[in-house]
XYZ file of C-alpha atoms in Angstrom:
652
model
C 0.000 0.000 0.000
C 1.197 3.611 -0.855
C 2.122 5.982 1.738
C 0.312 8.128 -0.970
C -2.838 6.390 -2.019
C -5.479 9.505 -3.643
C -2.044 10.268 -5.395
C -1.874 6.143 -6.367
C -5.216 6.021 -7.135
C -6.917 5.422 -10.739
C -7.754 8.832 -12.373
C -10.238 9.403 -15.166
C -10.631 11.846 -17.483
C -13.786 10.945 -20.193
C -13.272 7.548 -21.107
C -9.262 7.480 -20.397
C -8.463 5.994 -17.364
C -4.626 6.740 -15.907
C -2.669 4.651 -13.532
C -2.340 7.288 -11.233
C -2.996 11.199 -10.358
C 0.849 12.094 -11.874
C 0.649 14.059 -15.069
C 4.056 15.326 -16.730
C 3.451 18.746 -17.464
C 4.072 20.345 -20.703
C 7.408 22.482 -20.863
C 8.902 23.149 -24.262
C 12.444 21.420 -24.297
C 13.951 22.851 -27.048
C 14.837 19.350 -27.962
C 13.075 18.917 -31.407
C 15.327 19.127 -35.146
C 14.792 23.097 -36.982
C 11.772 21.354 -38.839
C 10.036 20.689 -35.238
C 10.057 16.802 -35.811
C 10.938 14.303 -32.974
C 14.470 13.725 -32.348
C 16.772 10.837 -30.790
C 17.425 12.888 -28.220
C 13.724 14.031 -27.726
C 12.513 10.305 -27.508
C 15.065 9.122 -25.534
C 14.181 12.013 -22.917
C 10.555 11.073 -23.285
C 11.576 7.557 -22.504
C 13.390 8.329 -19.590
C 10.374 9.784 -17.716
C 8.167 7.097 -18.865
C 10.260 4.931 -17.308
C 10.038 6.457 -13.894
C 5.850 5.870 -13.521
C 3.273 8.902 -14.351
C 0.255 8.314 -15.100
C -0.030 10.385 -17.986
C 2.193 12.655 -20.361
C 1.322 15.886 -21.957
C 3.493 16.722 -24.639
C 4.938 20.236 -25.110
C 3.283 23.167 -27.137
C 3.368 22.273 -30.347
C 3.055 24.726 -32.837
C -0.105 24.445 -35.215
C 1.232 26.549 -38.193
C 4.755 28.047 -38.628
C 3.808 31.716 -37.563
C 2.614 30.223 -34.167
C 5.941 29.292 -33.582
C 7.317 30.188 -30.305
C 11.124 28.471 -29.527
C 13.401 27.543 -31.996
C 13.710 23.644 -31.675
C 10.192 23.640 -30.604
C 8.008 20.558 -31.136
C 5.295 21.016 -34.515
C 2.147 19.499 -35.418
C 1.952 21.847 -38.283
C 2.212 18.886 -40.928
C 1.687 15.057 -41.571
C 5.482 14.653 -41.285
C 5.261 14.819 -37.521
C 3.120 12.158 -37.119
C 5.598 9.262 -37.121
C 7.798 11.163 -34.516
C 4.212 11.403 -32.501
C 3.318 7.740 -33.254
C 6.907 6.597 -31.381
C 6.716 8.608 -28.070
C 2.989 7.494 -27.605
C 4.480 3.808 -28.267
C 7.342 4.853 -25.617
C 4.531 5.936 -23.119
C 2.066 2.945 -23.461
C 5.052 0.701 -22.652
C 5.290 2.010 -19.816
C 1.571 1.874 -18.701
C 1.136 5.792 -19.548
C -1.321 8.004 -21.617
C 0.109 10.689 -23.791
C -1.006 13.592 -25.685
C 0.606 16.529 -27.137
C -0.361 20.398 -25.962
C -1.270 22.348 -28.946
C -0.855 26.024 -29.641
C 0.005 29.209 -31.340
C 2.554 31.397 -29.700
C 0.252 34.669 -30.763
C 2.234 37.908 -30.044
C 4.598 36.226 -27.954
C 7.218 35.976 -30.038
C 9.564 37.406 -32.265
C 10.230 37.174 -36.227
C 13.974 36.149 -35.962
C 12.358 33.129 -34.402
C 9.458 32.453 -37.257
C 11.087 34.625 -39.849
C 7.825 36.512 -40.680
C 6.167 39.206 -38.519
C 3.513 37.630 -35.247
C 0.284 37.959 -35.488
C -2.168 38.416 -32.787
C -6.088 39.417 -32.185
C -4.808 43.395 -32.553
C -1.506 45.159 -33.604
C -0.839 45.400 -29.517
C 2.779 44.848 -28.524
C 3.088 41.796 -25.858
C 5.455 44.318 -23.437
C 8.042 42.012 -22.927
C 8.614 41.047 -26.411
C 7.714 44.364 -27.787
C 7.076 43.678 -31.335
C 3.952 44.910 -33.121
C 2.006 42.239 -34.505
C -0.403 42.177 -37.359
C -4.106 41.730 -36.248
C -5.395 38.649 -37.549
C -8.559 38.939 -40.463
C -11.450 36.772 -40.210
C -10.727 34.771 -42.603
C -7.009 33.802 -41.048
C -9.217 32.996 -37.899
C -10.798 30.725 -40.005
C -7.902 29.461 -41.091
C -6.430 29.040 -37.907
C -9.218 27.593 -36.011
C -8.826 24.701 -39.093
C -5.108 23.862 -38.090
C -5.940 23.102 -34.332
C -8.937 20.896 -35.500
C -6.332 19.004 -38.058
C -3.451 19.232 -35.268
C -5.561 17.533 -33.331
C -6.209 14.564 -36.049
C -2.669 14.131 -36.436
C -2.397 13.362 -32.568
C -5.096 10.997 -32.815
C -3.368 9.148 -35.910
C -0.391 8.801 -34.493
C -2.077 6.948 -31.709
C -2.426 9.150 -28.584
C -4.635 9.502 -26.057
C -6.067 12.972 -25.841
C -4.809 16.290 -27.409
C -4.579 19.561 -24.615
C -5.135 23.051 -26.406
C -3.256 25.742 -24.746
C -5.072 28.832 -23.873
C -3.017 29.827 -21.185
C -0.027 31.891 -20.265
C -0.447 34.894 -23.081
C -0.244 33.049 -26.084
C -2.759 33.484 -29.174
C -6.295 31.911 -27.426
C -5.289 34.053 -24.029
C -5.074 36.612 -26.477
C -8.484 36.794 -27.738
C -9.825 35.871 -24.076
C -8.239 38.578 -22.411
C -9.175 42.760 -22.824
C -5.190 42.621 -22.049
C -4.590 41.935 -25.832
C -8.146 41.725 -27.681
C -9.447 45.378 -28.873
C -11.028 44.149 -31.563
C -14.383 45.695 -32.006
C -15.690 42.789 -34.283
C -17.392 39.149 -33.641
C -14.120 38.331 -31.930
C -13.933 40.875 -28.933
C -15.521 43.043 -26.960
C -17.679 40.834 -24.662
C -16.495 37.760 -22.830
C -18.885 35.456 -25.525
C -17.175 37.105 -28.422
C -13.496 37.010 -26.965
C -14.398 33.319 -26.170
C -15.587 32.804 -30.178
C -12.022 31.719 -31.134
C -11.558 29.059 -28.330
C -15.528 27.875 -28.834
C -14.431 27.284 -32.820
C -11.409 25.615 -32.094
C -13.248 23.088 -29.545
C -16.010 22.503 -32.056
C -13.524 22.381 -34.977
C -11.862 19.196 -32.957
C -14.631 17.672 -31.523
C -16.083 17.863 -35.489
C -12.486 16.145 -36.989
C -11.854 13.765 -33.943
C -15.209 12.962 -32.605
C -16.846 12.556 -29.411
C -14.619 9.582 -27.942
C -10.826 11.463 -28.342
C -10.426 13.689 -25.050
C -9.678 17.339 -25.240
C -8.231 19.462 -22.094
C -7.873 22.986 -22.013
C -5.131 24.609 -20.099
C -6.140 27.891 -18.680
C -4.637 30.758 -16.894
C -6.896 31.260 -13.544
C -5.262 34.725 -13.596
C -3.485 36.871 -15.644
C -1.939 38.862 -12.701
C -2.187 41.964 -15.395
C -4.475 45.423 -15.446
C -6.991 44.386 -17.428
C -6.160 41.065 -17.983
C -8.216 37.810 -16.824
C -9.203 37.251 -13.085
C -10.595 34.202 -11.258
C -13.726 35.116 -11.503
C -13.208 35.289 -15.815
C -11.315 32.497 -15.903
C -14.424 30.311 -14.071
C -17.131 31.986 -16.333
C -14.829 30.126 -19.594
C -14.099 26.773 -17.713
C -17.980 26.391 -17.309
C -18.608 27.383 -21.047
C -15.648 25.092 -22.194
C -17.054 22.090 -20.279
C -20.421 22.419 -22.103
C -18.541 22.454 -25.254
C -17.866 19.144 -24.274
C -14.279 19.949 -23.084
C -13.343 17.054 -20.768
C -10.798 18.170 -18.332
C -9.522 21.967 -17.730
C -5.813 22.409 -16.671
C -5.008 25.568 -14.351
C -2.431 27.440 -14.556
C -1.647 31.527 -14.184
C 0.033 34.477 -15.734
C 1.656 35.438 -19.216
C 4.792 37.071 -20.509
C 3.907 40.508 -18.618
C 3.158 39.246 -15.345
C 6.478 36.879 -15.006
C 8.216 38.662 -12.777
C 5.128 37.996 -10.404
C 6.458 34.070 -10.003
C 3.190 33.075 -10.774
C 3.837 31.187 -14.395
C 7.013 29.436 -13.228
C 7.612 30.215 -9.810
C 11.339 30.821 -8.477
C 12.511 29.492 -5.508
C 11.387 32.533 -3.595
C 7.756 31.624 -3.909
C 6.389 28.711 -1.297
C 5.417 25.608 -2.852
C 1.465 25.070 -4.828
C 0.965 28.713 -5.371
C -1.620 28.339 -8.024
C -3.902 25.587 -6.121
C -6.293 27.887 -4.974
C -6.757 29.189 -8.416
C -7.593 25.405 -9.453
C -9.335 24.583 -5.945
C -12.267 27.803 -7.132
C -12.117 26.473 -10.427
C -13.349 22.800 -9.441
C -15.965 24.111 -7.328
C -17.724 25.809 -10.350
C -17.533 22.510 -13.326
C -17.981 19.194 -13.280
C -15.626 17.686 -14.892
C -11.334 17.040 -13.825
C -9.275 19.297 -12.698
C -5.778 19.234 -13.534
C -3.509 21.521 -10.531
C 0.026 22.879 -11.486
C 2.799 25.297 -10.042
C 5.656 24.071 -8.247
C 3.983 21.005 -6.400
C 7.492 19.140 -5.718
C 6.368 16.607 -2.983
C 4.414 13.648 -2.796
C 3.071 15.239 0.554
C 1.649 18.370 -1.129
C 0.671 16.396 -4.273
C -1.400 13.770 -2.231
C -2.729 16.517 -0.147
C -4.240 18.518 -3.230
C -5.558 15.375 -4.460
C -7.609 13.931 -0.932
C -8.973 16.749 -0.273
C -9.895 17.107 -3.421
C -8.561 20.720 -4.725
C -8.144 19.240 -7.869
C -8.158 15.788 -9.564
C -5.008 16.063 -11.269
C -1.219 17.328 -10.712
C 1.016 18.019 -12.961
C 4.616 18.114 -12.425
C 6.662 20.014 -14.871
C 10.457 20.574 -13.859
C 9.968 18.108 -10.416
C 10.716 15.250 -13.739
C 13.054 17.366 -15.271
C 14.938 16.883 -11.458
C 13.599 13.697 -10.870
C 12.054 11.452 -13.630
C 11.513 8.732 -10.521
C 9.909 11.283 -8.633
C 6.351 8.841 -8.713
C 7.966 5.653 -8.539
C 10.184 6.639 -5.498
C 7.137 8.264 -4.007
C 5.193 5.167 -4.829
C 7.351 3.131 -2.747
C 8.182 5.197 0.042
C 11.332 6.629 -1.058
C 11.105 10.402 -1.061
C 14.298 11.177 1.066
C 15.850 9.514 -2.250
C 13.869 12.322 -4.376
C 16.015 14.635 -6.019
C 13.596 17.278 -5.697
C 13.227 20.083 -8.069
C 15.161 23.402 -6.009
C 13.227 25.959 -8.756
C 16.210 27.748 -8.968
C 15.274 28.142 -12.750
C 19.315 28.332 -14.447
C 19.342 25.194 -15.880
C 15.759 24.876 -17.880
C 13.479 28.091 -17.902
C 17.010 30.727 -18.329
C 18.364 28.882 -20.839
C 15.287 28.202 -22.526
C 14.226 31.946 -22.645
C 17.630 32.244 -24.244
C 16.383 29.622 -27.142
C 18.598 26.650 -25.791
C 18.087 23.307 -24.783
C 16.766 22.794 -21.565
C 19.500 21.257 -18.379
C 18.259 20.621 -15.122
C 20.881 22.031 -12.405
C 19.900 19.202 -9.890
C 19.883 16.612 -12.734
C 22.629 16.629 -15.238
C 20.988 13.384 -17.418
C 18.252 16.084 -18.348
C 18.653 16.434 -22.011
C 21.934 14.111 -21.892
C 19.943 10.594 -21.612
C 21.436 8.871 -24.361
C 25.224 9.962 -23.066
C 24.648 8.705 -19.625
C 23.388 5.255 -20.990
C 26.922 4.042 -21.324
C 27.531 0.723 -20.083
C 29.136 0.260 -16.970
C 33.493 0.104 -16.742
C 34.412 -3.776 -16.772
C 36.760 -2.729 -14.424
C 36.421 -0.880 -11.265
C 38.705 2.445 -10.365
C 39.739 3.895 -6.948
C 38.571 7.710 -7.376
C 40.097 10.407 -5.215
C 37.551 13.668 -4.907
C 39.295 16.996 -3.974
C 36.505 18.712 -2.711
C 32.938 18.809 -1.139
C 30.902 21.223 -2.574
C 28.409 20.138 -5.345
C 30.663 19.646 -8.558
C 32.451 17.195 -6.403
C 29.857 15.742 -4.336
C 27.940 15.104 -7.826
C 31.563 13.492 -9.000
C 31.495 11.356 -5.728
C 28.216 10.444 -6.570
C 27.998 9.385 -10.428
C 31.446 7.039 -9.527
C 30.032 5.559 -6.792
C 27.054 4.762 -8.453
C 29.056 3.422 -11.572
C 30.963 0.538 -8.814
C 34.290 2.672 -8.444
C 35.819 2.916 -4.835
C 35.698 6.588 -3.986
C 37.354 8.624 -1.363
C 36.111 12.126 -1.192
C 38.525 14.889 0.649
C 36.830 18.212 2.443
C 39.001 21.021 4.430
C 36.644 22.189 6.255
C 34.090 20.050 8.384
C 31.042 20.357 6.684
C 29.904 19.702 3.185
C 28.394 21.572 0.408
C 30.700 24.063 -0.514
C 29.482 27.214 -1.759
C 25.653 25.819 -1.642
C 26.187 27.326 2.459
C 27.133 30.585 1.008
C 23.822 30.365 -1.581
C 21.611 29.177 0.523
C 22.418 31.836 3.466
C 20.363 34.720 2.093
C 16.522 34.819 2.499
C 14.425 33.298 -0.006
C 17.041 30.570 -0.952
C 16.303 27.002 0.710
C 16.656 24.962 -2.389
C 20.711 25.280 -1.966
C 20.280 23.793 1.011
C 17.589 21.705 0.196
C 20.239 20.464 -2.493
C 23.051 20.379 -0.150
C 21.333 17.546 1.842
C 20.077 15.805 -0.653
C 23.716 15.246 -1.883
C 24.732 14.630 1.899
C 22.227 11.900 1.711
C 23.811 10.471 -2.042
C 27.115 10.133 -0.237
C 25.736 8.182 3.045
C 23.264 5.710 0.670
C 26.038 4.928 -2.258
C 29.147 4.523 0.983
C 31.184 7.071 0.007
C 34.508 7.426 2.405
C 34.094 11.496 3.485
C 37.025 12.830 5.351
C 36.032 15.895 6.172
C 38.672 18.406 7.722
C 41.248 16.630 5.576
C 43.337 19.063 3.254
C 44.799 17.355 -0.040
C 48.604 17.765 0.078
C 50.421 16.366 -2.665
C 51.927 14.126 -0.350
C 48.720 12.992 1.466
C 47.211 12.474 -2.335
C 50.048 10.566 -3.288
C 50.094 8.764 -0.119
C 46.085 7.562 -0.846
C 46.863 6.556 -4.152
C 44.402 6.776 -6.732
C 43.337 6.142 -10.093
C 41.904 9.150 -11.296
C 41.721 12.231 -9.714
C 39.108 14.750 -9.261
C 39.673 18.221 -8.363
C 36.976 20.241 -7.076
C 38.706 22.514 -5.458
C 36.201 25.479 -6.197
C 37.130 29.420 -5.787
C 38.440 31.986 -3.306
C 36.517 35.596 -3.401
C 38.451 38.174 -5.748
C 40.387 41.024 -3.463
C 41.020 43.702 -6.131
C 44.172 46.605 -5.932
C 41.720 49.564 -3.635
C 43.773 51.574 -1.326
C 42.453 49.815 2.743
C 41.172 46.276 1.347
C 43.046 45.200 3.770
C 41.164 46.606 6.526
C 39.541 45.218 9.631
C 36.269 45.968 8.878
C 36.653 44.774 4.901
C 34.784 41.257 4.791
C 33.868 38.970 1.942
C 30.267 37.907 1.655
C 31.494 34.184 1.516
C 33.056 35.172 5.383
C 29.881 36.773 5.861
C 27.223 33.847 4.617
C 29.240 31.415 6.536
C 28.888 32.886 9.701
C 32.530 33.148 10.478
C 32.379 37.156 10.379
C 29.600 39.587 11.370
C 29.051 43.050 9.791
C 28.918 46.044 11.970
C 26.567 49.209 11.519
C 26.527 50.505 8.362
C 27.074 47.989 5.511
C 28.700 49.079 1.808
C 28.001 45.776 -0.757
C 30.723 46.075 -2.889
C 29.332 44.294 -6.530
C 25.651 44.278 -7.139
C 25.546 41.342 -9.240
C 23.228 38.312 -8.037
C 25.505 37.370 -5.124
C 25.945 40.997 -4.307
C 22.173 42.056 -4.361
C 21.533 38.872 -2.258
C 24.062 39.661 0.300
C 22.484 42.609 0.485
C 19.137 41.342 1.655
C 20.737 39.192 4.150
C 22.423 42.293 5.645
C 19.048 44.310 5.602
C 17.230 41.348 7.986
C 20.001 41.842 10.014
C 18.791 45.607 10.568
C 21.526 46.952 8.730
C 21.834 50.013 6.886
C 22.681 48.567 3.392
C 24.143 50.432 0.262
C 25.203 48.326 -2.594
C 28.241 49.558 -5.020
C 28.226 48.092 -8.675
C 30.148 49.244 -11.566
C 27.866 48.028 -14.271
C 24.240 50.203 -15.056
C 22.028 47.565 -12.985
C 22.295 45.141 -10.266
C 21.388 41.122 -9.997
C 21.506 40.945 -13.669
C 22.874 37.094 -13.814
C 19.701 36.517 -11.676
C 17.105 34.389 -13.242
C 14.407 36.529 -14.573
C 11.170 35.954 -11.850
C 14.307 35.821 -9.232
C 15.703 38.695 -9.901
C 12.376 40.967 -9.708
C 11.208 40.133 -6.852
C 14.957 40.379 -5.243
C 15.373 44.242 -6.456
C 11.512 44.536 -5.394
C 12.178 43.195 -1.740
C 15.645 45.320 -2.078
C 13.482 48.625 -2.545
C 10.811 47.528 0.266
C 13.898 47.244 2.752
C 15.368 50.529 1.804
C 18.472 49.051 0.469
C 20.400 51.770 -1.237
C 21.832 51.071 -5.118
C 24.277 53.087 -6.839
C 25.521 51.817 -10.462
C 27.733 53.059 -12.454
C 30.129 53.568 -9.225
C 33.472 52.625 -8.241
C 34.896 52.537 -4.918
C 38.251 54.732 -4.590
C 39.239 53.664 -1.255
C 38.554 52.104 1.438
C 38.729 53.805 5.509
C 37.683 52.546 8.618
C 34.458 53.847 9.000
C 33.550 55.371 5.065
C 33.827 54.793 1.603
C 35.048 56.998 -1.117
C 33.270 56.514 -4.882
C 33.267 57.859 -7.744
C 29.930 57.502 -9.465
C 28.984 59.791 -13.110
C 30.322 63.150 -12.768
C 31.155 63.676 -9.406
C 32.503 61.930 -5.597
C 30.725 60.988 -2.885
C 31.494 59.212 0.684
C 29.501 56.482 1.803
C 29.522 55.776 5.649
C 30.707 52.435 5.979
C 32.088 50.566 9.171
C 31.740 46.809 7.266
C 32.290 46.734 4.033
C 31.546 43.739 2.268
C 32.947 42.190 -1.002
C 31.024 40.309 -3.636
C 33.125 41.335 -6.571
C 33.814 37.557 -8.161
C 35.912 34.908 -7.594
C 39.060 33.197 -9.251
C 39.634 29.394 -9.056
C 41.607 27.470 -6.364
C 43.609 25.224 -9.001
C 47.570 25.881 -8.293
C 47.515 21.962 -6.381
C 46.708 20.734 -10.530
C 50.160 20.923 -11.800
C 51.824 18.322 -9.050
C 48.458 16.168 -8.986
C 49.193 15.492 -12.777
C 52.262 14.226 -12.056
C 50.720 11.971 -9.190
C 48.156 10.323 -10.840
C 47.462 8.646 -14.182
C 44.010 10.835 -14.604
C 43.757 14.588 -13.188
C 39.965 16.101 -14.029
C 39.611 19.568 -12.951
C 35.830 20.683 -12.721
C 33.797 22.995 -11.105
C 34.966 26.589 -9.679
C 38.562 25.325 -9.802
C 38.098 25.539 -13.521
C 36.330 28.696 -13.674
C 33.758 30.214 -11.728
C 30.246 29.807 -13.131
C 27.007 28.448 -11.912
C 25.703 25.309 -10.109
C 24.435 23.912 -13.126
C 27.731 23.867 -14.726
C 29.723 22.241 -11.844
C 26.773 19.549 -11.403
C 27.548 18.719 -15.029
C 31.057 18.373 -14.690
C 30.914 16.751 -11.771
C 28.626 14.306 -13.073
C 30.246 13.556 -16.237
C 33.849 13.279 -14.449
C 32.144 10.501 -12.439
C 30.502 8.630 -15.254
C 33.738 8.522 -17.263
C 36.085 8.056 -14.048
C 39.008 5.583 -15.306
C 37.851 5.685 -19.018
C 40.211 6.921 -22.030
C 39.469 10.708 -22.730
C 37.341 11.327 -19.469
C 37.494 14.742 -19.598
C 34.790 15.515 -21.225
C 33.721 19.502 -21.627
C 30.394 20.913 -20.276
């Protein structure tokens, strides 16, 4: 029996039953070939999550017609040629006891013409504000024509043998547009009241229902809220649920915001928003239809996702970048493994960043995401002792993948506690999922055996003494101390000294770099009921923040009266004040702690006499240069999987 049994339980949506409550959520990967068909790599990604046990699978938004087209390696269901691509992932999800359909959609305003290569179209010539291009307002006629390639995107899914097509009318994209006064000014059949904004969605559901008949399930994903002036609210977003179910829709999917409200964390919430922040949007909706309810919005436990489920909030929940983390996530929770869950941190670098910046989607937690078929190698015939330098998460992840490949490994740490600079990350407010990743590696290196000698500092001699086959060196970074007249000084601090709690900050506090670190710092310093003035040379602060992140940071900044001055540099550097030179003229800043956040430079001058220690030397991490935690997961995990092979140094 199931520690989790509503989540375990049967589900039914029309005449499709599912094996369980667990619904992948659709997230463009940015995985599909420049022609939007299936690829290798797509399948073998869709395989992977099959494997680990939801219930059912919804596909990503697939563009109906190329000027709908929103990423650049999106999927398409634009022509006949997709359907064989279609026709193998549905066969890779019934294997595995699943349902699958694809999401459908048109990408509306929300996009740009160096992506489609022809100017977006939309209900009315409005600029989306984030993307701010002017679209051409749609004619009847293309409505028409439009509402024609949902219905026949919709009989290519059926063809190719899935279970139930989802149209997309949430998040801003063309159907939102016509729903919502936000973007709909037209002043024909198709806008003005809520029945004419709704005419485009109502043709589209009859349009299906007419090509695929009564028996092939249709969902509609909805935003409960648009979070926008002007834009839909709950109360909206019930009114079209209840005309979409008697349209014969058969589940509704609920979901929030669009392009202009992201930095509200509503539409993919950063870590700084608590878990299941749109189930009360999907709770109201269920208590005005009939028919399932499908919750979404970073729900990454079984505890919340049983929760919503028994007490009946919804009937559904989807799990979006929780698989991306964890494809196992349902079978571990089936069984009673979630301390082995590698949950889902929503720090947002490795999947929503990079695809925003039209890449394929990583996962920072879970470096196999989008690298399935290279971690399928076989495992090494013969097994290698592997030496780890270092115990923060690029070797902790290295530690890991070796163990878990047979290899002996014997991890080193200096100082008496794990993790690295995940401490340091997870320090400020609003930033548990460092933490929450720091013990869920803690627990990797405990469950695989790992020998962790902590307060142990690798000498050349002690290295050589161990004896190893291949060596790992995740040594990381020290903070940067630049040339200003009193760095030196007592009361000059690094924010790593600061985060770690092995110095304190007195009275007034300058931040010196307002980058993500810096800005963060920052807060910490203001709960402390400091007076807090951040320094940075560029024009704006936080800007290698992830997007949702990095509003609400510089929005809590403003709330705690943190002070920002770009485009200054600090002079010099007294015991109680700070001399800077921003545009045009100098300034002191009173400053008895000043703190520095101003980079970091790798901790690597032990390589050159490990190379001649050991037959394989793999530098990763900080100690290569300093990045992200996404890129020293990856090479930590890759310098693990190819520990003791020929060419193991492999490049992010």
């Amino acid at each position: 029996m199931s520690n989790f049994p509503a989540l375990f339980s049967t589900g039914t949506i029309d005449s499709l039953t599912t094996k369980n409550r667990l619904i992948m959520a659709p997230m463009v990967r940015n995985y599909a070939d420049e022609h939007g068909l299936v690829t290798s790599k797509y399948a073998k990604h869709i395989e992977r999550i099959a494997r680990g046990g939801v219930g059912a699978m919804i596909l990503e938004a697939s563009y109906v017609r190329p000027d709908g087209k929103g990423f650049v390696n999106e999927l398409s269901i634009h022509t006949d040629d997709v359907i064989p691509g279609l026709r193998q992932l549905a066969d890779i999800a019934h294997s595995y006891g699943a349902v699958i359909g694809p999401q459908i959609f048109h990408a509306g305003r929300q996009t740009a013409s160096a992506i489609m290569g022809v100017q977006p179209v939309a209900p009315s010539p409005i600029p989306d504000p984030t993307v701010n291009e002017v679209p051409r307002a749609l004619s009847v006629d293309e409505i028409h024509s439009i509402v024609n390639d949902y219905a026949q995107a919709a009989r290519r899914a059926k063809e190719a043998g899935c279970d139930f097509v989802e149209v997309h009318g949430a998040h801003g994209y063309l159907i939102t547009q016509f729903l919502s006064p936000f973007s709909n000014a037209r002043d024909d059949e198709y806008g003005g009241s809520l029945e004419n904004r709704m005419r485009f969605v109502s043709e589209i559901i009859q349009a299906i229902r007419a090509t695929v008949g009564a028996d092939f399930p249709v969902i509609v994903r909805i935003s409960g809220e648009e979070q926008v002036p002007t834009g839909l609210t709950l109360d909206d977003s019930v009114k079209i649920a209840q005309r979409l179910e008697e349209l014969g829709v058969n589940a509704i999917h609920v979901s929030a915001g669009n392009y202009a409200s992201f930095d509200r964390g509503a539409m993919i919430s950063p870590m700084a928003i608590p878990d299941g922040p749109l189930v009360p949007l999907a709770k109201a909706i269920k208590g005005a239809v009939k028919m399932p309810v499908i919750a979404v919005g970073k729900i990454r436990t079984p505890e919340l996702a049983n929760d919503i489920i028994q007490t009946g909030k919804a009937d559904f929940v989807a799990l979006g970048r929780p698989l991306l983390a964890d494809p196992d996530w349902p079978n571990k929770a089936l069984e009673g493994r979630t301390s082995d869950i590698d949950k889902c941190i929503a720090c947002n670098q490795g999947c929503i960043t990079r695809l925003f910046g039209q890449q394929d989607v990583w996962c920072t937690v879970n470096p196999e995401t989008s690298r399935e078929e290279e971690f399928a190698r076989p495992f090494p015939e013969s097994k290698r002792k592997v030496l780890v330098i270092g115990g923060g998460p690029a070797g902790m992840e290295a530690a890991k993948y070796a163990a878990g490949r047979g290899h002996h490994v014997v991890l080193f740490e200096q100082l008496d506690h794990l993790g690295g600079q995940l401490v340091v990350a997870a320090a400020p407010p609003h930033r548990p999922g460092w933490e929450e990743l720091r013990q869920y590696l803690g627990h990797e290196m405990n469950r695989l055996g790992i020998d962790v000698r902590l307060q142990t500092t690798a000498t050349a001699d002690l290295v050589q003494k161990e004896g190893a086959d291949v060596l790992v060196v995740a040594t990381g970074s020290s903070p940067v101390r630049p040339s200003i007249p009193g760095i030196s000084g007592e009361n000059v601090i690094t924010n790593r000294d600061l985060l770690e709690g092995t110095m304190t900050a007195k009275g007034n506090v300058v931040v010196a770099g307002g980058g993500c670190s810096g800005a963060q710092t920052a807060e910490f310093l203001a709960d402390q009921g400091h007076n807090v003035t951040i320094v940075e040379m560029l024009g704006d602060i936080a800007k290698d923040a992830a997007a949702a992140d990095r509003d609400l940071l510089i929005a809590r900044l403003q709330s705690k009266d943190v002070k920002t001055l770009t485009n200054t540099k600090i002079m010099k550097i007294e015991t109680d004040k700070v001399f800077v030179e921003p545009p045009a003229r100098s300034e002191v800043l009173p400053a008895d702690t000043v703190a520095l956040c101003l980079g970091q430079v790798p901790n690597n001058a032990i390589v050159g006499e490990l190379r001649k220690i050991a037959p394989q030397v793999v530098v990763i991490g900080d100690a290569v240069e300093p990045r992200k935690v996404t890129e020293a997961m990856i090479e930590g995990a890759r310098a693990g999987l190819t520990a003791g092979e020929r060419g193991g140094e492999l490049a992010a």
